[in-house]
PDB file of C-alpha atoms in Angstrom:
ATOM      1  CA  UNK P  28       8.471  -8.715  16.978  1.00  0.00           C
ATOM      2  CA  UNK P  29       5.124  -9.352  17.824  1.00  0.00           C
ATOM      3  CA  UNK P  30       2.975  -7.467  14.787  1.00  0.00           C
ATOM      4  CA  UNK P  31      -0.685  -6.223  14.861  1.00  0.00           C
ATOM      5  CA  UNK P  32      -2.806  -5.562  12.134  1.00  0.00           C
ATOM      6  CA  UNK P  33      -4.399  -1.844  12.211  1.00  0.00           C
ATOM      7  CA  UNK P  34      -6.969  -0.570   9.763  1.00  0.00           C
ATOM      8  CA  UNK P  35      -6.856   3.322   8.899  1.00  0.00           C
ATOM      9  CA  UNK P  36      -9.188   5.354  10.360  1.00  0.00           C
ATOM     10  CA  UNK P  37      -8.917   9.154   8.880  1.00  0.00           C
ATOM     11  CA  UNK P  38     -10.461  10.817  12.105  1.00  0.00           C
ATOM     12  CA  UNK P  39      -7.813   9.357  14.501  1.00  0.00           C
ATOM     13  CA  UNK P  40      -5.067  11.877  14.754  1.00  0.00           C
ATOM     14  CA  UNK P  41      -2.615   9.405  15.469  1.00  0.00           C
ATOM     15  CA  UNK P  42      -3.427   7.375  12.296  1.00  0.00           C
ATOM     16  CA  UNK P  43      -3.028  10.705  10.408  1.00  0.00           C
ATOM     17  CA  UNK P  44       0.385  11.870  11.598  1.00  0.00           C
ATOM     18  CA  UNK P  45       2.079   8.189  11.115  1.00  0.00           C
ATOM     19  CA  UNK P  46       0.618   7.321   7.287  1.00  0.00           C
ATOM     20  CA  UNK P  47       1.940  10.912   6.308  1.00  0.00           C
ATOM     21  CA  UNK P  48       5.290   9.665   8.333  1.00  0.00           C
ATOM     22  CA  UNK P  49       5.891   6.650   6.547  1.00  0.00           C
ATOM     23  CA  UNK P  50       4.234   8.001   3.048  1.00  0.00           C
ATOM     24  CA  UNK P  51       7.057  10.645   3.598  1.00  0.00           C
ATOM     25  CA  UNK P  52      10.114   8.372   4.481  1.00  0.00           C
ATOM     26  CA  UNK P  53       8.302   6.159   0.896  1.00  0.00           C
ATOM     27  CA  UNK P  54       8.611  10.007  -0.842  1.00  0.00           C
ATOM     28  CA  UNK P  55      12.072   9.879   0.010  1.00  0.00           C
ATOM     29  CA  UNK P  56      13.488   6.514  -0.922  1.00  0.00           C
ATOM     30  CA  UNK P  57      15.245   5.811  -3.964  1.00  0.00           C
ATOM     31  CA  UNK P  58      11.969   3.735  -5.292  1.00  0.00           C
ATOM     32  CA  UNK P  59       9.832   7.115  -4.401  1.00  0.00           C
ATOM     33  CA  UNK P  60      11.041  10.526  -5.773  1.00  0.00           C
ATOM     34  CA  UNK P  61      14.257  10.663  -3.510  1.00  0.00           C
ATOM     35  CA  UNK P  62      12.988  14.244  -2.010  1.00  0.00           C
ATOM     36  CA  UNK P  63      10.912  14.885   0.622  1.00  0.00           C
ATOM     37  CA  UNK P  64       7.248  15.058   0.817  1.00  0.00           C
ATOM     38  CA  UNK P  65       6.201  18.610  -0.606  1.00  0.00           C
ATOM     39  CA  UNK P  66       5.387  21.548   1.913  1.00  0.00           C
ATOM     40  CA  UNK P  67       2.402  22.028   2.306  1.00  0.00           C
ATOM     41  CA  UNK P  68       1.078  18.565   0.693  1.00  0.00           C
ATOM     42  CA  UNK P  69       0.455  16.352   3.980  1.00  0.00           C
ATOM     43  CA  UNK P  70      -2.829  18.126   4.605  1.00  0.00           C
ATOM     44  CA  UNK P  71      -3.850  17.809   0.679  1.00  0.00           C
ATOM     45  CA  UNK P  72      -3.560  14.106   1.157  1.00  0.00           C
ATOM     46  CA  UNK P  73      -5.423  13.203   3.848  1.00  0.00           C
ATOM     47  CA  UNK P  74      -7.904  15.979   2.756  1.00  0.00           C
ATOM     48  CA  UNK P  75      -7.803  14.023  -0.172  1.00  0.00           C
ATOM     49  CA  UNK P  76      -7.702  11.071   1.479  1.00  0.00           C
ATOM     50  CA  UNK P  77     -10.860  11.273   3.750  1.00  0.00           C
ATOM     51  CA  UNK P  78     -13.025  12.416   0.684  1.00  0.00           C
ATOM     52  CA  UNK P  79     -12.527   9.790  -1.482  1.00  0.00           C
ATOM     53  CA  UNK P  80     -15.072   6.854  -0.659  1.00  0.00           C
ATOM     54  CA  UNK P  81     -12.763   4.094  -2.284  1.00  0.00           C
ATOM     55  CA  UNK P  82     -10.032   4.448   0.352  1.00  0.00           C
ATOM     56  CA  UNK P  83      -8.745   1.538   2.780  1.00  0.00           C
ATOM     57  CA  UNK P  84      -5.759   2.030   4.617  1.00  0.00           C
ATOM     58  CA  UNK P  85      -3.676  -0.792   6.598  1.00  0.00           C
ATOM     59  CA  UNK P  86      -1.206  -0.190   9.147  1.00  0.00           C
ATOM     60  CA  UNK P  87       1.693  -3.077  10.186  1.00  0.00           C
ATOM     61  CA  UNK P  88       2.652  -1.946  13.764  1.00  0.00           C
ATOM     62  CA  UNK P  89       5.501  -4.200  15.557  1.00  0.00           C
ATOM     63  CA  UNK P  90       6.374  -4.133  19.186  1.00  0.00           C
ATOM     64  CA  UNK P  91       4.429  -0.883  19.640  1.00  0.00           C
ATOM     65  CA  UNK P  92       5.952   1.173  16.668  1.00  0.00           C
ATOM     66  CA  UNK P  93       4.106   1.575  13.404  1.00  0.00           C
ATOM     67  CA  UNK P  94       6.688   0.050  10.679  1.00  0.00           C
ATOM     68  CA  UNK P  95       4.193  -0.582   7.456  1.00  0.00           C
ATOM     69  CA  UNK P  96       1.227   1.320   5.038  1.00  0.00           C
ATOM     70  CA  UNK P  97      -0.387   0.005   2.677  1.00  0.00           C
ATOM     71  CA  UNK P  98      -2.967   3.014   0.971  1.00  0.00           C
ATOM     72  CA  UNK P  99      -5.777   1.125  -0.981  1.00  0.00           C
ATOM     73  CA  UNK P 100      -8.025   1.794  -3.325  1.00  0.00           C
ATOM     74  CA  UNK P 101     -11.623  -0.481  -3.513  1.00  0.00           C
ATOM     75  CA  UNK P 102     -12.570  -1.415  -6.943  1.00  0.00           C
ATOM     76  CA  UNK P 103     -14.827  -3.734  -8.726  1.00  0.00           C
ATOM     77  CA  UNK P 104     -14.328  -6.702 -10.952  1.00  0.00           C
ATOM     78  CA  UNK P 105     -17.208  -6.781 -13.808  1.00  0.00           C
ATOM     79  CA  UNK P 106     -15.619  -9.921 -15.109  1.00  0.00           C
ATOM     80  CA  UNK P 107     -15.915 -11.193 -11.053  1.00  0.00           C
ATOM     81  CA  UNK P 108     -19.052  -9.184 -10.003  1.00  0.00           C
ATOM     82  CA  UNK P 109     -16.817  -8.934  -7.280  1.00  0.00           C
ATOM     83  CA  UNK P 110     -15.130  -5.928  -5.382  1.00  0.00           C
ATOM     84  CA  UNK P 111     -11.211  -5.884  -5.750  1.00  0.00           C
ATOM     85  CA  UNK P 112      -8.493  -4.102  -3.855  1.00  0.00           C
ATOM     86  CA  UNK P 113      -5.765  -2.158  -5.369  1.00  0.00           C
ATOM     87  CA  UNK P 114      -2.945  -1.384  -3.635  1.00  0.00           C
ATOM     88  CA  UNK P 115      -1.193   2.092  -4.496  1.00  0.00           C
ATOM     89  CA  UNK P 116       1.272   2.750  -1.783  1.00  0.00           C
ATOM     90  CA  UNK P 117       3.552  -0.272   0.025  1.00  0.00           C
ATOM     91  CA  UNK P 118       5.938   1.452   2.536  1.00  0.00           C
ATOM     92  CA  UNK P 119       7.955  -0.850   5.202  1.00  0.00           C
ATOM     93  CA  UNK P 120      10.006   1.676   7.257  1.00  0.00           C
ATOM     94  CA  UNK P 121      13.571   1.171   6.919  1.00  0.00           C
ATOM     95  CA  UNK P 122      14.306  -0.376  10.347  1.00  0.00           C
ATOM     96  CA  UNK P 123      11.384  -3.175   9.754  1.00  0.00           C
ATOM     97  CA  UNK P 124      12.688  -4.399   6.488  1.00  0.00           C
ATOM     98  CA  UNK P 125      13.829  -7.626   5.849  1.00  0.00           C
ATOM     99  CA  UNK P 126      12.056  -8.817   9.569  1.00  0.00           C
ATOM    100  CA  UNK P 127       8.510  -9.721   8.200  1.00  0.00           C
ATOM    101  CA  UNK P 128       6.662  -6.832   8.712  1.00  0.00           C
ATOM    102  CA  UNK P 129       5.934  -6.452   4.806  1.00  0.00           C
ATOM    103  CA  UNK P 130       4.709 -10.185   4.349  1.00  0.00           C
ATOM    104  CA  UNK P 131       2.917  -9.774   7.650  1.00  0.00           C
ATOM    105  CA  UNK P 132       1.017  -6.784   6.189  1.00  0.00           C
ATOM    106  CA  UNK P 133       0.397  -8.208   2.698  1.00  0.00           C
ATOM    107  CA  UNK P 134      -1.300 -11.598   4.230  1.00  0.00           C
ATOM    108  CA  UNK P 135      -3.443  -9.264   6.697  1.00  0.00           C
ATOM    109  CA  UNK P 136      -4.579  -7.230   3.666  1.00  0.00           C
ATOM    110  CA  UNK P 137      -5.663 -10.510   1.963  1.00  0.00           C
ATOM    111  CA  UNK P 138      -7.782 -11.976   4.681  1.00  0.00           C
ATOM    112  CA  UNK P 139      -9.469  -9.072   5.920  1.00  0.00           C
ATOM    113  CA  UNK P 140     -10.513  -8.538   2.097  1.00  0.00           C
ATOM    114  CA  UNK P 141     -10.960 -11.917   1.589  1.00  0.00           C
ATOM    115  CA  UNK P 142     -13.559 -11.918   4.150  1.00  0.00           C
ATOM    116  CA  UNK P 143     -15.422  -9.204   2.882  1.00  0.00           C
ATOM    117  CA  UNK P 144     -16.091 -10.906  -0.525  1.00  0.00           C
ATOM    118  CA  UNK P 145     -13.235  -9.327  -2.496  1.00  0.00           C
ATOM    119  CA  UNK P 146     -12.294 -11.124  -5.355  1.00  0.00           C
ATOM    120  CA  UNK P 147      -8.392 -10.235  -5.877  1.00  0.00           C
ATOM    121  CA  UNK P 148      -5.616  -7.945  -5.060  1.00  0.00           C
ATOM    122  CA  UNK P 149      -3.530  -5.745  -7.280  1.00  0.00           C
ATOM    123  CA  UNK P 150      -0.384  -3.767  -7.053  1.00  0.00           C
ATOM    124  CA  UNK P 151       1.968  -2.174  -9.322  1.00  0.00           C
ATOM    125  CA  UNK P 152       5.837  -2.063  -8.527  1.00  0.00           C
ATOM    126  CA  UNK P 153       8.757  -0.575 -10.342  1.00  0.00           C
ATOM    127  CA  UNK P 154      10.716  -3.039 -12.713  1.00  0.00           C
ATOM    128  CA  UNK P 155      13.946  -2.290 -11.048  1.00  0.00           C
ATOM    129  CA  UNK P 156      12.481  -3.177  -7.403  1.00  0.00           C
ATOM    130  CA  UNK P 157      13.819  -6.411  -6.786  1.00  0.00           C
ATOM    131  CA  UNK P 158      13.395  -6.336  -3.493  1.00  0.00           C
ATOM    132  CA  UNK P 159       9.486  -5.545  -3.725  1.00  0.00           C
ATOM    133  CA  UNK P 160       9.311  -7.965  -6.409  1.00  0.00           C
ATOM    134  CA  UNK P 161      10.849 -10.594  -3.818  1.00  0.00           C
ATOM    135  CA  UNK P 162       8.298  -9.939  -1.321  1.00  0.00           C
ATOM    136  CA  UNK P 163       5.657  -9.841  -3.352  1.00  0.00           C
ATOM    137  CA  UNK P 164       6.590 -13.466  -4.726  1.00  0.00           C
ATOM    138  CA  UNK P 165       6.639 -14.739  -1.707  1.00  0.00           C
ATOM    139  CA  UNK P 166       3.567 -13.380  -0.547  1.00  0.00           C
ATOM    140  CA  UNK P 167       1.983 -15.153  -3.555  1.00  0.00           C
ATOM    141  CA  UNK P 168       1.941 -12.338  -6.288  1.00  0.00           C
ATOM    142  CA  UNK P 169       3.282 -12.429 -10.099  1.00  0.00           C
ATOM    143  CA  UNK P 170       2.542 -11.234 -13.014  1.00  0.00           C
ATOM    144  CA  UNK P 171      -0.789 -10.896 -14.793  1.00  0.00           C
ATOM    145  CA  UNK P 172      -1.992 -13.833 -16.994  1.00  0.00           C
ATOM    146  CA  UNK P 173      -2.092 -12.605 -20.013  1.00  0.00           C
ATOM    147  CA  UNK P 174       0.850 -10.004 -19.296  1.00  0.00           C
ATOM    148  CA  UNK P 175      -1.125  -6.759 -18.458  1.00  0.00           C
ATOM    149  CA  UNK P 176       0.620  -2.984 -18.733  1.00  0.00           C
ATOM    150  CA  UNK P 177       0.305  -0.289 -16.414  1.00  0.00           C
ATOM    151  CA  UNK P 178      -0.525   3.050 -18.822  1.00  0.00           C
ATOM    152  CA  UNK P 179      -0.849   6.756 -17.924  1.00  0.00           C
ATOM    153  CA  UNK P 180      -1.861  10.216 -18.861  1.00  0.00           C
ATOM    154  CA  UNK P 181      -0.363  12.607 -16.687  1.00  0.00           C
ATOM    155  CA  UNK P 182      -2.744  15.724 -16.748  1.00  0.00           C
TER     156      UNK P 182
END
């Protein structure tokens, strides 16, 4: 397969359609919500991303098909005094899993942000998502040292 790395442009209608399509597949997955994207959510997502200055998104295109998506947020490491990237959503279309597209996208993102002077990439993964953990380890990711916890407060 021939892979290409495509930074998302939210003023590109095809990019917006593919972002929503892949995100909906992620929501329907057992590692998502096991349900399709709620009615009317897509325009809210796109508007929110367009209005969020810290958004970076990327596709992996495999043989002309949008095969994987990474929705990311720019952040800043005060300890390193450099920007960092958080991968918030990482989606590989089910038809492309196990074919190297996820690894391709992770490596391409790392190369892209390294060239931009970023100091690191963070991501979160469910404790029971063993397939994703296997992919992330192959791409050089591991638990933080010292181990960190991901906490939240639902508002």
